[in-house]
C-alpha atoms as a printed R data frame, in Angstrom:
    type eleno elety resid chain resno       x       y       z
1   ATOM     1    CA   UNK     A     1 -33.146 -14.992 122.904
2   ATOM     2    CA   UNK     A     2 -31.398 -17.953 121.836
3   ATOM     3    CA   UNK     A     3 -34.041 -21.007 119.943
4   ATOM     4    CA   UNK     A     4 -33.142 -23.976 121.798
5   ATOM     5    CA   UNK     A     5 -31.581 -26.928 119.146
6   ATOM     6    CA   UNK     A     6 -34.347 -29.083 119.102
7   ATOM     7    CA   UNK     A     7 -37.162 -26.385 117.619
8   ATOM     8    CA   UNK     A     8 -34.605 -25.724 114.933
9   ATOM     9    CA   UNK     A     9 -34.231 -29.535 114.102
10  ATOM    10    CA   UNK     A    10 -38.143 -29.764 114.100
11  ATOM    11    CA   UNK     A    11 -38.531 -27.040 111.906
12  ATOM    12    CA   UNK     A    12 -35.781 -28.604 109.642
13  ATOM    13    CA   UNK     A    13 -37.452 -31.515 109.858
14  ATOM    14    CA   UNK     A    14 -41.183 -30.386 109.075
15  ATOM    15    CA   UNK     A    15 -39.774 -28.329 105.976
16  ATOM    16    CA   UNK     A    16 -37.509 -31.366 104.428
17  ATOM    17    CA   UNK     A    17 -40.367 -33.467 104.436
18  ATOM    18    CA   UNK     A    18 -42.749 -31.007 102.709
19  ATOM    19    CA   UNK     A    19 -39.692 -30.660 100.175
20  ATOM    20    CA   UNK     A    20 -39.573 -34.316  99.295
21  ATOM    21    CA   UNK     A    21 -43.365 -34.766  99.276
22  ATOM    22    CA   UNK     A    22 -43.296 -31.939  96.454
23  ATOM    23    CA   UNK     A    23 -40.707 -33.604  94.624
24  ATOM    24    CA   UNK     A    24 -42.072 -36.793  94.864
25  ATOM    25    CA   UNK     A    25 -45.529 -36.022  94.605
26  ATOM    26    CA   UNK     A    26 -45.559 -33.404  92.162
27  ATOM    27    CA   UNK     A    27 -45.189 -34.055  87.951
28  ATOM    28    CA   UNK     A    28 -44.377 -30.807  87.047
29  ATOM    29    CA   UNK     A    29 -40.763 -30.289  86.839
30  ATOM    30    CA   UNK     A    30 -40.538 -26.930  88.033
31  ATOM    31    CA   UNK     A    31 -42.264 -28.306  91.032
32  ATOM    32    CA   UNK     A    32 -39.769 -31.183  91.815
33  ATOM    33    CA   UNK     A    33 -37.027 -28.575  91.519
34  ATOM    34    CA   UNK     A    34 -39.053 -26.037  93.996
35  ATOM    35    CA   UNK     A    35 -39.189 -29.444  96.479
36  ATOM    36    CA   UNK     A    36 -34.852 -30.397  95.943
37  ATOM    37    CA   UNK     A    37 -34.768 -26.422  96.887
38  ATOM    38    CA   UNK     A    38 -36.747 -26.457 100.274
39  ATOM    39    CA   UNK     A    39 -34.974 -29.574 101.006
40  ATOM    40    CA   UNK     A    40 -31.409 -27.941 100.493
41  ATOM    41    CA   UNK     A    41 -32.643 -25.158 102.795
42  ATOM    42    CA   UNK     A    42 -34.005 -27.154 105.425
43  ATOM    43    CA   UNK     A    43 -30.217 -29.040 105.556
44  ATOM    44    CA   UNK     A    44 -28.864 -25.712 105.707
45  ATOM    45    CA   UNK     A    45 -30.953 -24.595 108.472
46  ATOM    46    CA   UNK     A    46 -30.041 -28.034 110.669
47  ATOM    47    CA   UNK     A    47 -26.966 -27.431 109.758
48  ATOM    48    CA   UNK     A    48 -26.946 -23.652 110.910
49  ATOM    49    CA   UNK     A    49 -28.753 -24.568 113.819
50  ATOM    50    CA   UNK     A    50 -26.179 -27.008 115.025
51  ATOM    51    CA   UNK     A    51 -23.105 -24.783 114.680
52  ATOM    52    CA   UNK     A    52 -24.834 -21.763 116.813
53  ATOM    53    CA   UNK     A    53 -25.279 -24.675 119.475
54  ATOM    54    CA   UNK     A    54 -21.356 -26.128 119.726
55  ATOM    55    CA   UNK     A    55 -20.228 -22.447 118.853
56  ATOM    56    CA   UNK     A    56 -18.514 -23.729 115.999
57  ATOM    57    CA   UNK     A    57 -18.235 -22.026 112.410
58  ATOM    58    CA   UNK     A    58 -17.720 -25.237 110.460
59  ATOM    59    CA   UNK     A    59 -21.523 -25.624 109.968
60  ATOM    60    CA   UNK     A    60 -21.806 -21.916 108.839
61  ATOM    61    CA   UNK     A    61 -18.936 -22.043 105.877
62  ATOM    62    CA   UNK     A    62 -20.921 -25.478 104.836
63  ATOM    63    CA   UNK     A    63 -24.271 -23.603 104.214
64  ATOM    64    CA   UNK     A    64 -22.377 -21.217 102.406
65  ATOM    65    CA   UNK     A    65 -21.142 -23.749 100.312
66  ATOM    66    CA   UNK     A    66 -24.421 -25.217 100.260
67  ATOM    67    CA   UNK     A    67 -26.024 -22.133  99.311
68  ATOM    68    CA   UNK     A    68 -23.882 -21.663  96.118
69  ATOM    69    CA   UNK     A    69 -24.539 -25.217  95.150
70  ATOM    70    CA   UNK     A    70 -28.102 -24.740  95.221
71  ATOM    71    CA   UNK     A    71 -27.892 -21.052  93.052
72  ATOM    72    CA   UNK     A    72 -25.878 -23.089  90.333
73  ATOM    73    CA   UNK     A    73 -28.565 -26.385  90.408
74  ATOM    74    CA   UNK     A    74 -31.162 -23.774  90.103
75  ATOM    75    CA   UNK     A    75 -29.446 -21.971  86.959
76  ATOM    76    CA   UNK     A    76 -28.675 -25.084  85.634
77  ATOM    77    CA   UNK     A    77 -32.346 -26.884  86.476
78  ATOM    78    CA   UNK     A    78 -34.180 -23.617  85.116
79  ATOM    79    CA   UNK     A    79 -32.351 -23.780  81.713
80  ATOM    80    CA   UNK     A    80 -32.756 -27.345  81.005
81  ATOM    81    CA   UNK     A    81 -36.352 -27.039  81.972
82  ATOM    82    CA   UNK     A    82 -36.867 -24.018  79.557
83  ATOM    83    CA   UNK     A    83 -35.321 -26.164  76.857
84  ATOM    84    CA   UNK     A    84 -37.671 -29.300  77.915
85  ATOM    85    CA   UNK     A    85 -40.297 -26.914  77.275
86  ATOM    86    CA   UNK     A    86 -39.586 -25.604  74.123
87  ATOM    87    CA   UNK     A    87 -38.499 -28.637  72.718
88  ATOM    88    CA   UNK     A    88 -41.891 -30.713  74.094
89  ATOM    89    CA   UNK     A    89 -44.555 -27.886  75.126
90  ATOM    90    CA   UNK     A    90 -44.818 -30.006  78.251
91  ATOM    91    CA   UNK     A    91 -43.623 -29.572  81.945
92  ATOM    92    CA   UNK     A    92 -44.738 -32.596  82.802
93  ATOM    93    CA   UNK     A    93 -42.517 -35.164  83.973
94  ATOM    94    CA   UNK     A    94 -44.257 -38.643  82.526
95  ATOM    95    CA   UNK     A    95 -43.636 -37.170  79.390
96  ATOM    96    CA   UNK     A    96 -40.046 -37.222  79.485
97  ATOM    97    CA   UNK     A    97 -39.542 -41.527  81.031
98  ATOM    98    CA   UNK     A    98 -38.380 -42.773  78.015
99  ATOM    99    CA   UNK     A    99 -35.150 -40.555  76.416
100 ATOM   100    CA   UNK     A   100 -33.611 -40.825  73.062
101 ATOM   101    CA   UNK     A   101 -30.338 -40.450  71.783
């Protein structure tokens, strides 16, 4: 049973908007990174979605490429947050408006 194109686009849809609403809603910054990651996903399921529909594997090898991006914006988003933490004690993201060199 094939999901017809516009359920998939819906549930893309529903689950990009609940991303951004965590990451613009949320302080803490493990929070706004969980958001950017449902967001990601959600593209890659439109995106997935679209290429079962035209038969076409274009749309595939781009959420594999999205998928890798997201792993290394994870790593990267993780480590910096660990150091935020140590360095501050706070995951908050107020506390980190004004930076200095």
């Amino acid at each position: 049973m094939i999901v017809p194109l516009e359920h998939v686009l819906i549930l893309a849809g529903i689950l990009f908007l609940m991303g951004a609403l965590c990451a613009v809603v949320r302080r803490n910054l493990v929070m706004i990174l969980l958001g950017v990651e449902v967001m990601l996903n959600a593209a890659g399921i439109a995106l997935t979605g679209a290429a079962l529909r035209w038969n076409a594997l274009d749309g595939q090898a781009f959420v594999l490429f999205i998928m890798g991006v997201a792993a290394a914006e994870v790593a990267v988003g993780l480590a910096l947050i660990v150091h935020l933490r140590r360095r501050t004690g706070s995951l908050d993201a107020d506390a980190y408006s004004e930076l200095k060199g």
